[in-house]
Amino acid sequence: LLDNVFVATNARLNLGGPNLRALYMESSASGFASIVGWGGDLYFNGTAQHPMTIMGWDRTTNTPAPDANGGRSYIRDVGGKMQLTDVRVSALGFWSGRTGGVARTGSTSKPSTGGATGSTFTDETYGAFVTRGRNVTFHDDLFEFNELDGLHIHRNNTGTTVTDSSAVRN
């Protein structure tokens, strides 16, 4: 992914499946790509046998994107639903929770929803970040080797649940 993707209110982005098992998001000194839902819904889907990979990628070095403090690819949903199922996310995020990797940030008028199942979040700033969420659910997920927190449940969340998941070496 070379360019930013914006998913507006009432729109839905659904990525994954047998024809899209990996998404490499441009992240280099010349800039980075982001996926942002603003009232829209984001779905990323793999299977247990064939997880989908989402990775920040530096095409100039052909390596996972390092966090060089100048910005790096991220995924964020504001006031919509974001669901990850059997996804391996890595090398995303910088600076704050909103741009820290995979973030759900509700608005004052609409909470974020969704969650993750069977997914891993590694080598990010924050593995997953939730603020102003409602009934966000994480099940059977792994949060590992993230710079700050593996899973950061910030403020103004209600009904958030985490089951059968691990946060290690963050």
Backbone as a ProteinNet text record, in pm:
[ID]
protein_1_A
[PRIMARY]
LLDNVFVATNARLNLGGPNLRALYMESSASGFASIVGWGGDLYFNGTAQHPMTIMGWDRTTNTPAPDANGGRSYIRDVGGKMQLTDVRVSALGFWSGRTGGVARTGSTSKPSTGGATGSTFTDETYGAFVTRGRNVTFHDDLFEFNELDGLHIHRNNTGTTVTDSSAVRN
[TERTIARY]
85.8	0	89.7	79.5	165.7	98.5	-33.7	-108.2	-200.1	-241	-334.2	-471.6	-541.8	-679.2	-767.9	-875.2	-971.1	-1106	-1166.4	-1296.5	-1396.5	-1487.2	-1580.5	-1700.2	-1780.6	-1900.5	-1987	-2035.1	-2122.2	-2052.3	-1921.5	-1845.3	-1778	-1739.7	-1677.5	-1560	-1446.8	-1329.2	-1310.6	-1308.4	-1295.2	-1176.7	-1066.6	-945.8	-909.7	-857.9	-813.6	-870.9	-855.8	-906.4	-795.5	-830.7	-728.4	-650.9	-706.9	-637.4	-556.4	-566.4	-488.6	-446.5	-333.3	-283.1	-182.6	-131.8	-33.9	-57.7	-44.6	-55	67.3	155.3	273.8	246.5	255.1	223.4	351.8	363.6	483.3	515.6	640.5	685.2	835.3	873.4	1015.1	1042.3	1164.5	1202.3	1122.9	1071.3	996.7	847.7	801.5	662.1	606.2	479	416.8	269	214.4	72.7	-3.8	-126.1	-212	-348.5	-418.8	-558.3	-637.4	-730.3	-808.6	-956.3	-1032.6	-1178.2	-1230.7	-1313.2	-1373	-1523.6	-1570.4	-1711.5	-1739	-1639.6	-1652.3	-1601.1	-1618.3	-1581	-1464.4	-1373.9	-1254.7	-1255	-1243.6	-1237.8	-1112.7	-1032.9	-912.7	-926.1	-919.2	-952.3	-852.4	-803	-728.4	-801.2	-732	-785.4	-679.1	-716.9	-619.5	-508.4	-542.3	-443.3	-361.4	-420	-354	-382.8	-311.9	-335.2	-296.9	-366.1	-331	-217.8	-118.2	-7.1	-26.9	-15.7	-13.5	115.2	199.7	330.5	371.4	426.3	491.9	619.3	642.5	751.8	827.8	958.6	1044.7	1095.5	1042.8	1081	1224.2	1280.6	1418	1519.1	1486.3	1576.9	1524.6	1400.5	1334.5	1336.8	1298.2	1292.1	1167.9	1126.5	1018.5	1056.3	959.2	982.3	1026.7	1141.8	1182.3	1106.6	1094.7	1034.3	1144.8	1158.4	1265.7	1219.4	1105.6	1048.7	1005.4	1006	962.1	829.9	765.7	639.4	655.3	550.6	549	403	376.5	239.6	159.4	27.9	-61.4	-201.4	-285.2	-425.8	-507.3	-610.2	-692.6	-837.7	-926.6	-1068.5	-1126.9	-1196.2	-1255.9	-1407.6	-1469.1	-1614.9	-1678.8	-1607.4	-1662.7	-1629.4	-1636.8	-1604.5	-1479.1	-1385.5	-1268	-1256.5	-1249.9	-1239.8	-1122.8	-1035.4	-925	-947.3	-943.8	-960.2	-845.3	-766.5	-651.1	-558.7	-510.7	-422.2	-291.9	-180.7	-49.1	-4.8	-8.1	24.2	161.3	246.8	378	435.8	533.1	611.3	523.7	424.6	338.2	349.6	318.2	295.5	412.6	377	472	399.2	469	428.3	318	190.7	82.5	-4.9	-100.6	-193.8	-269.5	-310.9	-390.2	-313	-183.6	-99.8	-0.2	-28	68	72.9	-7.7	-10.3	-148	-230.5	-369.6	-454.3	-528.2	-599.3	-747.6	-825.4	-968.5	-988.4	-1036.4	-1056	-1194.7	-1286.7	-1420.5	-1420.5	-1531	-1547.5	-1640.4	-1662.1	-1752.8	-1896.2	-1929.7	-2066.5	-2083.7	-1973.1	-1987.1	-1865	-1887.2	-1773.9	-1722.2	-1600.5	-1545.4	-1588.4	-1602.3	-1642.5	-1553.7	-1581	-1507.6	-1414.4	-1297.5	-1200.5	-1107.3	-1052.7	-961.1	-978.6	-957.8	-965.1	-853.1	-776.3	-670.4	-562.6	-534.4	-441.6	-318	-209.1	-87.7	-51	4.6	46.2	189.7	287.4	427.9	507.7	611.8	707.3	642	543.9	477.4	508.8	457.8	469.6	373.3	244.5	143.3	92.8	76.6	19.1	-121.9	-208.3	-345	-378.9	-452.5	-486.8	-636.9	-703.4	-848.4	-879.2	-949	-1004	-1144.6	-1232.5	-1373.4	-1433.4	-1407.8	-1461.9	-1582	-1664.2	-1778.9	-1782.8	-1779	-1788.3	-1681.3	-1562.4	-1449.7	-1400.8	-1380	-1347	-1219.2	-1126.6	-1003.8	-1008.8	-991	-997.2	-887.2	-810	-706.3	-602.6	-560.3	-464.1	-330.3	-224.5	-91.2	-38.3	7.6	66.3	210.6	308	445	546.1	651.5	763.8	722.1	616.7	576.6	653	685.2	771.4	712.1	585.3	523.6	434.1	312.3	220.4	177.7	153.4	98.3	-46.8	-125.1	-265.2	-285.9	-323.5	-345.9	-494.1	-563.7	-704.4	-703.1	-725.3	-708	-834.2	-884.5	-994.7	-1129.3	-1233.6	-1372.9	-1412.8	-1374.2	-1415.9	-1521.2	-1619.3	-1718.2	-1732.7	-1739.9	-1766.1	-1651.1	-1529.9	-1415.9	-1379.4	-1357.7	-1318.4	-1196.3	-1111.4	-992.6	-992	-998.1	-998.7	-897.9	-836.4	-743.8	-636.8	-586.9	-486.5	-363.4	-250.7	-125.7	-58.1	-1.2	81.7	217	320.9	453.2	562.4	668.9	788.7	759.8	664	636.5	714.3
-116.9	0	122.2	202.8	319.7	449.2	453.3	575	553.9	664.1	657.8	613.7	542.6	499.9	562	627.1	689.3	623.8	573.2	506.2	593	655.3	752.9	685.3	767.2	720.7	637.3	525.7	429.9	352.8	368.8	288.7	174	71.5	-46.9	-90.5	-114	-169.5	-310.4	-408.1	-548	-605.9	-635.2	-685.7	-821.8	-908.3	-1041.3	-1145.5	-1269.9	-1379.7	-1441.9	-1540.8	-1615.7	-1532.2	-1422.2	-1339	-1225.8	-1206.4	-1102.6	-1155.3	-1222	-1278.1	-1186.1	-1086.5	-994.8	-853.4	-758.1	-616.9	-548.2	-501.5	-429.3	-280.9	-206.4	-64	16.5	100.1	181.6	263.6	254.7	326.5	346.9	464.7	492.4	639.6	681.5	820.7	918.6	872.6	961.2	970.4	892	899.8	763.5	763.8	638.2	639.2	520.1	502.5	468.6	515.3	481.3	438.6	363.5	328.5	387.2	478.2	545.3	536.2	481.9	483.5	595.4	682.5	792.7	773	691.2	653.5	534	493.9	376.3	253.1	137.4	11.1	-52.6	-112.8	-177.8	-324.4	-413.5	-557.3	-613.8	-686.6	-753	-899.8	-988.2	-1128.1	-1224.5	-1313.5	-1429.1	-1552.2	-1664.8	-1786.7	-1841.4	-1933.4	-1993.5	-2062.7	-2125.8	-2193.7	-2096.2	-1984.8	-1885.3	-1744.8	-1705	-1571.3	-1463.4	-1352.4	-1236.5	-1161.9	-1116.3	-1037.6	-891.7	-802.7	-658.7	-607	-543.7	-503.2	-368	-282.7	-162.3	-205.2	-151.4	-200.8	-84.9	-92.5	7	-50.3	0.4	-52.2	-17.7	86.2	123	24.9	-36	-133.5	-276.7	-291.8	-423.1	-491.7	-413.9	-465.5	-411	-477	-418.6	-277.9	-190.7	-49.6	-31.6	33.1	63.7	186.3	198.2	318.3	420.8	508.1	608.2	742.3	743.8	864.1	969.9	938.1	1034	995.5	895.6	848.4	711.9	633.9	498.9	461.8	375.2	335	296.5	320.9	281.9	259.8	196.4	172.6	229.8	308.1	370.8	374.7	347.6	365.3	457.6	561.9	661.9	648.5	606.4	601.7	502.9	397.6	292.5	157.9	56.6	-78.8	-125.8	-179.5	-241.9	-382.7	-480	-619.7	-685.2	-750.5	-828.8	-974.1	-1062.5	-1204.9	-1278.7	-1348.4	-1424.7	-1336.6	-1230.4	-1134.2	-1123.8	-1111.2	-1090.5	-949.1	-859.8	-719.1	-689.6	-618.9	-585.5	-460.5	-401.4	-287.3	-167.6	-138.2	-21.7	72.4	198.3	293.6	379.7	495.4	591.3	684.4	752.1	862	828	848.2	839.7	717.5	697.2	585.9	589.4	707.9	719.1	675.7	694.5	656	546.9	479	387.6	247.4	213.7	78.3	50.2	-19	-46	18.2	124.1	202.7	214.8	199.1	228	348.7	457.5	579.2	633.9	608.7	661.7	813.1	870.6	1015.8	1044.6	1171.6	1205.2	1164.4	1153.1	1117.7	971.3	900.5	762.3	681.1	574.4	492.9	404.5	356.1	256	118.6	25.5	-110.6	-208.9	-335.3	-439.5	-512.9	-551.2	-623.3	-703.9	-809.1	-897.2	-1038.9	-1135.2	-1276.3	-1350.3	-1426.6	-1509	-1429.6	-1308.8	-1219	-1191.6	-1148.5	-1110	-967	-898.3	-758.7	-751.6	-735.5	-739	-624.5	-584.4	-485	-354.8	-310.9	-184.2	-87.3	34.1	125.3	78.2	75.4	7.3	-106.6	-225.3	-332.9	-295.8	-275.7	-230.5	-126.2	-25.2	87.9	111.7	129.3	153	268.9	368.2	474.3	506.7	536.2	562.2	445.6	326.3	206.7	153.9	78.2	12.2	-132.3	-222.8	-366.6	-415.8	-358.8	-405.9	-537.6	-639	-771.9	-823.6	-867.5	-933.2	-1077	-1173	-1313.9	-1391.9	-1464.2	-1552	-1473.5	-1359.2	-1271.9	-1272.3	-1234.4	-1222.4	-1082.6	-1015.4	-882.1	-896.5	-886.6	-919.8	-827.8	-791.5	-711.2	-572.2	-515.2	-378.8	-281.5	-165.8	-70.6	-21.2	15.5	67.7	-38.8	-48.9	-149	-245.1	-368	-463.6	-429.6	-414.3	-373.1	-259.9	-144.9	-28.3	7.2	-19.9	19.3	151.8	258.4	394.6	438.4	553.7	608.7	595	607.6	611.3	487.4	369.4	242.8	177.1	114.4	36.1	-99.3	-203.3	-337.3	-402	-350.1	-410.8	-542.4	-648.9	-777.4	-831.6	-898.7	-964.3	-1105	-1206.8	-1344.4	-1427.5	-1523.6	-1619.8	-1550.7	-1437.4	-1358.9	-1342.6	-1309.2	-1288.5	-1160.4	-1089.1	-972.7	-1000.9	-1017.6	-1054.8	-974.5	-947.4	-881.3	-747.3	-672.9	-539.5	-439.7
0	0	0	-103.3	-117.5	-74.6	-80.1	-49.5	69.8	131.4	243.6	196.2	283.3	256.1	363.4	321.1	411.8	390.2	497.5	490.2	565.9	492.1	548.4	615.7	683.5	751.4	658.4	711.6	641.9	531.1	515.9	418.2	492.5	415.5	474.9	388.3	453.1	387.3	441.8	352.4	390.5	314.7	386.5	322.8	378.3	291.3	330.6	237.8	275.9	195.6	112.7	31.8	-42.5	-143.7	-190.8	-289.1	-227.8	-96.7	-28.2	108.7	111	237	304.3	231.9	291.2	240	330.1	296.8	356.2	269.7	312.5	294.2	403.8	403.6	395.3	293.3	271.4	395.1	437.1	554.8	542.6	492.3	470.7	502.3	481.9	508.9	422.9	309.2	220.4	255.5	351.4	392.9	429.5	469.2	508.9	472.5	455.5	424	551.5	560	673.4	621.4	703.5	676.9	792.3	761	864.3	829.7	921.5	910.9	998.3	942.6	1018.1	1015.2	1109.8	1110.5	1020.2	942.2	856.9	929.4	868	929.3	855.7	933.5	879.6	920.6	823.1	849	782.6	860.8	810.9	847.6	746.2	769.5	708.6	790.9	746	796.6	797.5	858	951.5	1038.4	1129.3	1050.3	937.6	854.7	770.7	732	647.4	700.8	807.8	862.7	761.6	770	688.7	758.5	682.3	735	696.5	794.8	769.5	832.1	750.8	800.2	743.5	830.5	782	710.7	590.2	506.2	442.7	450.9	388.3	256.6	146.3	13.4	-24.1	36.9	2.3	59.6	172.5	234.4	226.6	179.2	175.5	310.8	414.3	550.5	620.6	730.4	809.8	853.5	858.6	889.3	1033.9	1052.7	1190.3	1240.9	1371.7	1429.7	1446.8	1348.6	1347.7	1403.2	1472.4	1533.9	1433.3	1306	1205.8	1143	1197.8	1143.2	1080.6	1092.5	1038.3	1016.1	924.7	890.6	1014.4	1007.9	1117.6	1063.7	1146.9	1116.3	1231.3	1198.3	1302.7	1258	1351.6	1324.6	1430.6	1386.1	1474.3	1466.6	1575.3	1581.7	1485.9	1451	1366.3	1425.8	1343.4	1388.1	1315.9	1391.9	1331.5	1389	1299.1	1340.3	1268.7	1345.3	1290.5	1328.6	1230.4	1254.8	1189.3	1271.8	1222.9	1138.3	1200	1133.6	1212.9	1142.5	1202.9	1167.6	1265.9	1243.9	1303.8	1228.4	1282.8	1216.6	1286.5	1236.6	1199.2	1283.5	1262.7	1381.2	1358	1464.2	1505.1	1561.3	1616.9	1712.4	1792.9	1878.8	1978.3	1945.4	2044.1	2018.5	2106.8	2090.4	1959.1	1916.7	1793.4	1670.4	1671.5	1557.2	1597.1	1708.1	1767.3	1712.3	1614.6	1558.7	1502.8	1581	1545.6	1654.6	1620.2	1721.9	1691.6	1797.4	1793.7	1883.3	1826.9	1904.7	1875.6	1965	1947.4	1957	1918.6	1930	2047.3	2077.6	2187.2	2155.6	2026.6	1989.5	1949.2	1920.8	1876.5	1919.7	1997.8	2041.5	1928.3	1947.1	1856.9	1906.2	1813.2	1847.1	1771.1	1788.9	1718	1810.4	1757.9	1837.5	1750.1	1809.8	1737.8	1790.8	1701.9	1738.3	1667.8	1744.4	1686.4	1616.1	1662.9	1594	1679.5	1614	1685.8	1649.6	1748.4	1734.3	1785.7	1695.5	1736.5	1675.4	1748.3	1700.4	1656.5	1734.1	1706.9	1821.2	1811.7	1924.6	2032.9	2002.5	2082.5	1995	2051.6	1971.8	1928.2	2026.4	2001.3	2106.9	2065.9	2151.6	2140.4	2255.6	2255.5	2348.4	2297.8	2381.6	2331.2	2424.4	2390.8	2312.5	2360.8	2297.4	2373	2303.2	2365.4	2318.7	2416.3	2390.2	2292.8	2301.8	2221.1	2283.6	2200.2	2248.6	2183.7	2267	2221.3	2270.9	2179.8	2216.9	2145.8	2224.1	2170	2088.4	2142.1	2073.9	2147.8	2077.1	2134.2	2107.7	2213.3	2205	2253.9	2162.1	2198.7	2131.4	2205.5	2156.8	2108.9	2166	2132.1	2221.2	2165.1	2234.6	2366.8	2366.2	2487.5	2550.1	2508.4	2563.1	2453.2	2491.7	2396.7	2367.1	2472.1	2461.1	2560.1	2509.2	2594.6	2588.8	2698	2708.9	2783.3	2709.8	2761.4	2834.8	2810.9	2889	2817.8	2900.3	2852.7	2774	2823.2	2762.6	2849.8	2785.9	2859.7	2791.9	2873.8	2822.6	2747.8	2759.5	2691	2760	2680.2	2737	2664.5	2741.8	2689	2746.8	2661.3	2707.6	2629.6	2699.9	2639.2	2554.7	2599.3	2528.1	2614.7	2551.7	2625.7	2581.8	2679.6	2652.3	2717	2636.5	2687.2	2619.2	2694.3	2644	2575.9	2626	2574.1	2657.6
[MASK]
++++++++++++++++++++++++++++++++++++++++++++++++++++++++++++++++++++++++++++++++++++++++++++++++++++++++++++++++++++++++++++++++++++++++++++++++++++++++++++++++++++++++++

